[in-house]
Tab-separated table of C-alpha atoms in Angstrom:
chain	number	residue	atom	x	y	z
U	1	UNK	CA	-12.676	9.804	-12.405
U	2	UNK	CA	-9.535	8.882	-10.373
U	3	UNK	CA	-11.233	7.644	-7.394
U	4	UNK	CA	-11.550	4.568	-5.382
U	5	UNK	CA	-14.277	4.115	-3.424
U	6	UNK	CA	-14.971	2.060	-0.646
U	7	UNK	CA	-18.334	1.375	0.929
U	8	UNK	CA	-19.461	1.647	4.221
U	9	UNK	CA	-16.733	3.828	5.870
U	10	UNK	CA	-17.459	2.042	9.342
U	11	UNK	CA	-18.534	-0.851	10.150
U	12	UNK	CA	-19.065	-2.992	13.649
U	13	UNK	CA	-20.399	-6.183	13.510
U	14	UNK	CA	-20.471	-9.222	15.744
U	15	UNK	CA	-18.587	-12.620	15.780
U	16	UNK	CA	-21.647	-14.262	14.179
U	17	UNK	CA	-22.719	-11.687	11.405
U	18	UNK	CA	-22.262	-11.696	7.664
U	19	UNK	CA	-21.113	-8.686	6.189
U	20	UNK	CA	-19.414	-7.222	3.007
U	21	UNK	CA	-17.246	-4.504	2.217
U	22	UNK	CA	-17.373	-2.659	-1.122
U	23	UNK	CA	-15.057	-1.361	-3.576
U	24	UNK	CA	-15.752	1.000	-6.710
U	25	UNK	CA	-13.179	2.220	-9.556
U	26	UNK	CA	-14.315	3.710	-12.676
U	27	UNK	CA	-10.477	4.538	-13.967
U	28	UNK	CA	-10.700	1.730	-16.364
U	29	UNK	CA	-8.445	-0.410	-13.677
U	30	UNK	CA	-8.470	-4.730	-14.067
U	31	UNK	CA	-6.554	-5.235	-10.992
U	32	UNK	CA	-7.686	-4.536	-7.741
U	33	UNK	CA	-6.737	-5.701	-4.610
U	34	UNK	CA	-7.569	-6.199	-0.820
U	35	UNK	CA	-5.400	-5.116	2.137
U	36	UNK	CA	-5.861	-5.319	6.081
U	37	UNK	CA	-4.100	-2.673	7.668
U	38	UNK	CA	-3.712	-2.999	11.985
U	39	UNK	CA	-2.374	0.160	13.971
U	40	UNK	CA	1.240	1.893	13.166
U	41	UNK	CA	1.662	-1.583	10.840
U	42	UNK	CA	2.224	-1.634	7.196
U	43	UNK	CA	-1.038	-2.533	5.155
U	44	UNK	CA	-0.505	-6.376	4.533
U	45	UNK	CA	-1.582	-8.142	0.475
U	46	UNK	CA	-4.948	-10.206	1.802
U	47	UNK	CA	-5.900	-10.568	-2.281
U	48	UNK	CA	-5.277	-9.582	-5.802
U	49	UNK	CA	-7.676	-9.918	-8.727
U	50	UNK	CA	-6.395	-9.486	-12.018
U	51	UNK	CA	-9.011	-9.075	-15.289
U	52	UNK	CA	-11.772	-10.334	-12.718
U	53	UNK	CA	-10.211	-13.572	-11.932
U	54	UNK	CA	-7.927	-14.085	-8.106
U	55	UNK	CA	-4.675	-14.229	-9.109
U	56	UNK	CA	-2.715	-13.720	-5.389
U	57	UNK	CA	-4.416	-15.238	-1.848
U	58	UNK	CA	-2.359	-14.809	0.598
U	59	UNK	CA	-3.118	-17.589	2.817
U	60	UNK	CA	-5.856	-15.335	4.194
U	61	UNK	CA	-8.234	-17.532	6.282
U	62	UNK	CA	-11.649	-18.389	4.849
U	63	UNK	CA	-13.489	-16.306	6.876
U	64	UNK	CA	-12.576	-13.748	4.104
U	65	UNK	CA	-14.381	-14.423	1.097
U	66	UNK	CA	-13.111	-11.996	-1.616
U	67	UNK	CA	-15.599	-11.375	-4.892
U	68	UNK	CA	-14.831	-9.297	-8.106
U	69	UNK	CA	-18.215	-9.516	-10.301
U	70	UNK	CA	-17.216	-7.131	-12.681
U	71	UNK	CA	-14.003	-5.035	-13.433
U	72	UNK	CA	-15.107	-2.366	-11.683
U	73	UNK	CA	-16.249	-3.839	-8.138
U	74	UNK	CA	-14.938	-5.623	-5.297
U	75	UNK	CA	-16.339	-7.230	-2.602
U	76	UNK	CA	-14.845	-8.316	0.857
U	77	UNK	CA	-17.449	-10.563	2.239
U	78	UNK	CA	-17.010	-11.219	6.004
U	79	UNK	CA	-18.029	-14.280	8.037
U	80	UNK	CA	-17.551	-15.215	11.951
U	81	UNK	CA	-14.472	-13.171	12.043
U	82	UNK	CA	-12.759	-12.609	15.020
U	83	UNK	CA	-11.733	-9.525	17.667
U	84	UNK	CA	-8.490	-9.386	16.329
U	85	UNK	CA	-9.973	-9.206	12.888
U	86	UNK	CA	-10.611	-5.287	13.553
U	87	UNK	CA	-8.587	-3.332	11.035
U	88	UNK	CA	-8.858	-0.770	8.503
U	89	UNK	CA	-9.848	-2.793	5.163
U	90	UNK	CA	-8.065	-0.864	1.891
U	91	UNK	CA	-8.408	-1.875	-1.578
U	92	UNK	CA	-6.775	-0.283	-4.389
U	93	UNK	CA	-6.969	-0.543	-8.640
U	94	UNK	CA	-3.829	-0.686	-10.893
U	95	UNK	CA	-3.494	-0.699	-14.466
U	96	UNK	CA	-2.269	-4.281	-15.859
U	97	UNK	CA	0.649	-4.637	-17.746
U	98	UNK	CA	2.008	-7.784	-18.026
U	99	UNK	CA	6.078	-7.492	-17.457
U	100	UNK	CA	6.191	-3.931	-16.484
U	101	UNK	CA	3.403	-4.599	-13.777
U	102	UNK	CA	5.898	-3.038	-11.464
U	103	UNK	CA	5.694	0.372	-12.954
U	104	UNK	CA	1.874	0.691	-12.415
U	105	UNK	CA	0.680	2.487	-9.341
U	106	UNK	CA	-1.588	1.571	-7.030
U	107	UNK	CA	-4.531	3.888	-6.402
U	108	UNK	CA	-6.104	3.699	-2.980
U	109	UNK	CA	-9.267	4.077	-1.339
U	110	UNK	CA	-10.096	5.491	1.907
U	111	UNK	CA	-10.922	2.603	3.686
U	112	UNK	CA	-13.325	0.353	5.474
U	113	UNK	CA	-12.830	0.664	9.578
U	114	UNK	CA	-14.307	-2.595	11.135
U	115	UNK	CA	-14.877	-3.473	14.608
U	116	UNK	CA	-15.310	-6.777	15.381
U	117	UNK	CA	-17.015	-7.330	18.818
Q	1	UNK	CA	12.230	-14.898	2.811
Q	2	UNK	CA	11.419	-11.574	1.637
Q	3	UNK	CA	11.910	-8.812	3.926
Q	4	UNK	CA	11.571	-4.770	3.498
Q	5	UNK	CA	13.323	-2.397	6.452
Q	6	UNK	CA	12.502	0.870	6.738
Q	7	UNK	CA	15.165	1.546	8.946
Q	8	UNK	CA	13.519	4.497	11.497
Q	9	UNK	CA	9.981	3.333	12.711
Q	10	UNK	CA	9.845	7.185	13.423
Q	11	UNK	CA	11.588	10.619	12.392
Q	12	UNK	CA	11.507	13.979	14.087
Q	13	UNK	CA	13.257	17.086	12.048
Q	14	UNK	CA	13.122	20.311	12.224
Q	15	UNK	CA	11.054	22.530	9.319
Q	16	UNK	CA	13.605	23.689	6.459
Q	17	UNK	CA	15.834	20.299	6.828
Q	18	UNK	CA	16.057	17.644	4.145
Q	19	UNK	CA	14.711	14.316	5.494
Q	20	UNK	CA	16.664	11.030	4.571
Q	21	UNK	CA	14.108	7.818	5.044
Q	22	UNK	CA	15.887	4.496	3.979
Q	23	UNK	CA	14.540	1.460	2.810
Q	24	UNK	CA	16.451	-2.393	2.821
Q	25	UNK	CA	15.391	-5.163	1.118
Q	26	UNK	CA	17.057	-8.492	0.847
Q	27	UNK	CA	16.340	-12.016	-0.385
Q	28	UNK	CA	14.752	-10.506	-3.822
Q	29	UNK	CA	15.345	-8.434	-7.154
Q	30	UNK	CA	12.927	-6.108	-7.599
Q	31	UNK	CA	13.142	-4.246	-10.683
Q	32	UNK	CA	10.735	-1.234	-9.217
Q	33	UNK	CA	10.783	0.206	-6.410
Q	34	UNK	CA	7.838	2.623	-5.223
Q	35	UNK	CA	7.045	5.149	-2.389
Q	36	UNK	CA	3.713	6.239	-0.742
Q	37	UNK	CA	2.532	8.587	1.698
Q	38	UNK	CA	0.105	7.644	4.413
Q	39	UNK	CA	-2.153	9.900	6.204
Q	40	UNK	CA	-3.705	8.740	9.337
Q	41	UNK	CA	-7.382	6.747	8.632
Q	42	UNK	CA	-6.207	7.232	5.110
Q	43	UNK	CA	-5.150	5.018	1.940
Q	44	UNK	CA	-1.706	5.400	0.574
Q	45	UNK	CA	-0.608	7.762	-2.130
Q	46	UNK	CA	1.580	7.395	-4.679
Q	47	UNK	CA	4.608	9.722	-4.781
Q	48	UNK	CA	7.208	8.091	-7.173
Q	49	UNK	CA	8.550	5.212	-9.052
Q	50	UNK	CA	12.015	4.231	-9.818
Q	51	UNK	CA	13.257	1.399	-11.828
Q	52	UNK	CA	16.073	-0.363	-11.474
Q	53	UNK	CA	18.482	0.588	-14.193
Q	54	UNK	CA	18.054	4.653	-12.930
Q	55	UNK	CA	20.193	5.785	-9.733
Q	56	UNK	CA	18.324	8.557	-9.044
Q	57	UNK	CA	14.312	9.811	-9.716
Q	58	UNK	CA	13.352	13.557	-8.762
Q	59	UNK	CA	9.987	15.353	-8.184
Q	60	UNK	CA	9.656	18.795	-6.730
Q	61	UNK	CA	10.949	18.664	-3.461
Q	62	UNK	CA	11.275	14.774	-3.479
Q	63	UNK	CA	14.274	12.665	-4.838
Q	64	UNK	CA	14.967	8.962	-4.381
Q	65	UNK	CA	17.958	6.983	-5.026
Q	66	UNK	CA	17.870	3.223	-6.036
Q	67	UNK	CA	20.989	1.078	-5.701
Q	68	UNK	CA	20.135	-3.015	-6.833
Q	69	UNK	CA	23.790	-3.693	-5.290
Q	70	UNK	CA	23.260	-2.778	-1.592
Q	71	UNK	CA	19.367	-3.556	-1.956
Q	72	UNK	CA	18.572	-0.202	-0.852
Q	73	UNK	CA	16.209	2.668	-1.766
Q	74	UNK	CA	16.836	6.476	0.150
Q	75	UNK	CA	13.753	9.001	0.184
Q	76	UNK	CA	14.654	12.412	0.458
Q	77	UNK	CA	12.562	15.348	1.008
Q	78	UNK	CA	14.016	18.543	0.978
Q	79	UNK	CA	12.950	22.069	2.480
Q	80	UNK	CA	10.650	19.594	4.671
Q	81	UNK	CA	6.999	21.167	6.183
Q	82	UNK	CA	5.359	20.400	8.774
Q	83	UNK	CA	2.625	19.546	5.815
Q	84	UNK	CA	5.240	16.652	5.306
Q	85	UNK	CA	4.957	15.115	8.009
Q	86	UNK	CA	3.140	11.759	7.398
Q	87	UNK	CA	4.019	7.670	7.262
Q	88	UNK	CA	6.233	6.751	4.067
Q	89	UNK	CA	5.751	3.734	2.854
Q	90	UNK	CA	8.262	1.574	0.193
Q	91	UNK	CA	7.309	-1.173	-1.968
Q	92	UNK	CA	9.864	-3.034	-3.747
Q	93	UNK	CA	8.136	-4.835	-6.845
Q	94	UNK	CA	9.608	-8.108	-8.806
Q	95	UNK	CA	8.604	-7.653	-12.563
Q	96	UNK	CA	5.901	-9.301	-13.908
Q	97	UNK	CA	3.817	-9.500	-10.353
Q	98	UNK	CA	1.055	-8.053	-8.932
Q	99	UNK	CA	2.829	-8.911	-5.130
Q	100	UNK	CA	2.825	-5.233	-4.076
Q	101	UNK	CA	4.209	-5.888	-0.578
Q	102	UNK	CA	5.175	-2.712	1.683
Q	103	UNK	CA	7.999	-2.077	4.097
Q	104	UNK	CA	7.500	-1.420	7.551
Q	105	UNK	CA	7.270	2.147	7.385
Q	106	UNK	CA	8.672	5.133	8.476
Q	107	UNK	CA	6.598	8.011	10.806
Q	108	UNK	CA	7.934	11.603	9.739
Q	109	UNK	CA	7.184	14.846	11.802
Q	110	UNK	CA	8.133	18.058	10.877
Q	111	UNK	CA	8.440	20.005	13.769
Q	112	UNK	CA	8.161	24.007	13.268
């Protein structure tokens, strides 16, 4: 299985809601990682969990609550987020491997499209 | 502070010619240097690595070039298709990190 997937594909909620996004790998992957992606922009690090413990935040506000409960889930759990929080939502899986972490590839899912309204 | 260029935020060619997409980096060493491929509403996809102690990585129709002293990466794609066309994506990686931060991108179109 070589497949990320990410749960729902859509998603619109409402300044006040709680929701979460979910991630699945079954490659055997203990990294994984979050990234918000905005319109004809670059997707942008939001989080990286390495062996089920965060090991990059990028100052992402707390309204993002990231979750890794086991090595082969993660969860994006959203709170009050804003209009301009709308975005396509990506997470990906890489190997670990210490000093060469560089030459392990990132395997992406499809994505989670939220609308914040 | 870190910054990746991709120097054209969009590229027309015509089918049959080799593409050239470039990618700057300055105020960092990586010691990889990877490419994706973007669909629209889709995830990136790996296409190749290169490290920094090889010039020059090849794959079908694909070739990139990696030169540490100008702080540059060039993607080439020869015999381009309009199947080709697509956003290309670098990421310049520091050893030992799991930072994987991308450049700003480059739109191809192949036109037929």
């Amino acid at each position: 299985d070589t497949e990320v997937t990410q749960t729902p594909k859509h998603l619109v909620m409402g300044m006040t809601n709680k929701k979460s996004l979910k991630c699945e790998q079954h490659m055997g992957h203990r990294a994984m990682y979050w990234y918000k992606q905005k319109a004809k922009k670059p997707p942008e690090l939001m989080f990286v969990y390495s062996y089920e413990k965060l090991s990059i935040n990028e100052s992402v506000p707390s309204r993002f609550s990231p979750e890794c409960p086991n090595s082969s889930l993660l969860n994006l759990h959203l709170h009050a987020l804003q209009p301009e929080d709308s975005a396509l939502y990506l997470c990906a899986s890489s190997q670990v491997g210490g000093g060469t972490s560089g030459a392990n590839v990132l395997t992406f899912g499809a994505g989670s499209r939220l609308t914040v309204l | 502070s870190q910054k990746i260029e991709q120097n054209s935020e969009a590229l027309n060619i015509q089918e049959g010619k080799t593409a050239t997409l470039t990618c700057n980096y300055t105020n960092y060493s990586p010691a990889y240097l990877q490419w994706y491929r973007q669909d629209p509403g889709r995830g990136p996809v790996f296409l190749l690595l290169i490290r920094e102690n090889e010039k020059e990585k090849r794959k079908e129709r694909l070739k990139v070039t990696f030169d540490t002293t100008l702080k540059q990466s060039l993607f080439h794609i020869t015999a381009s298709q309009p199947a080709d066309s697509a956003t290309y994506l670098c990421a310049p990686l520091v050893s030992g990190t799991y930072k994987y931060i991308f450049g700003t991108g480059t739109r191809l179109k192949v036109l037929a």
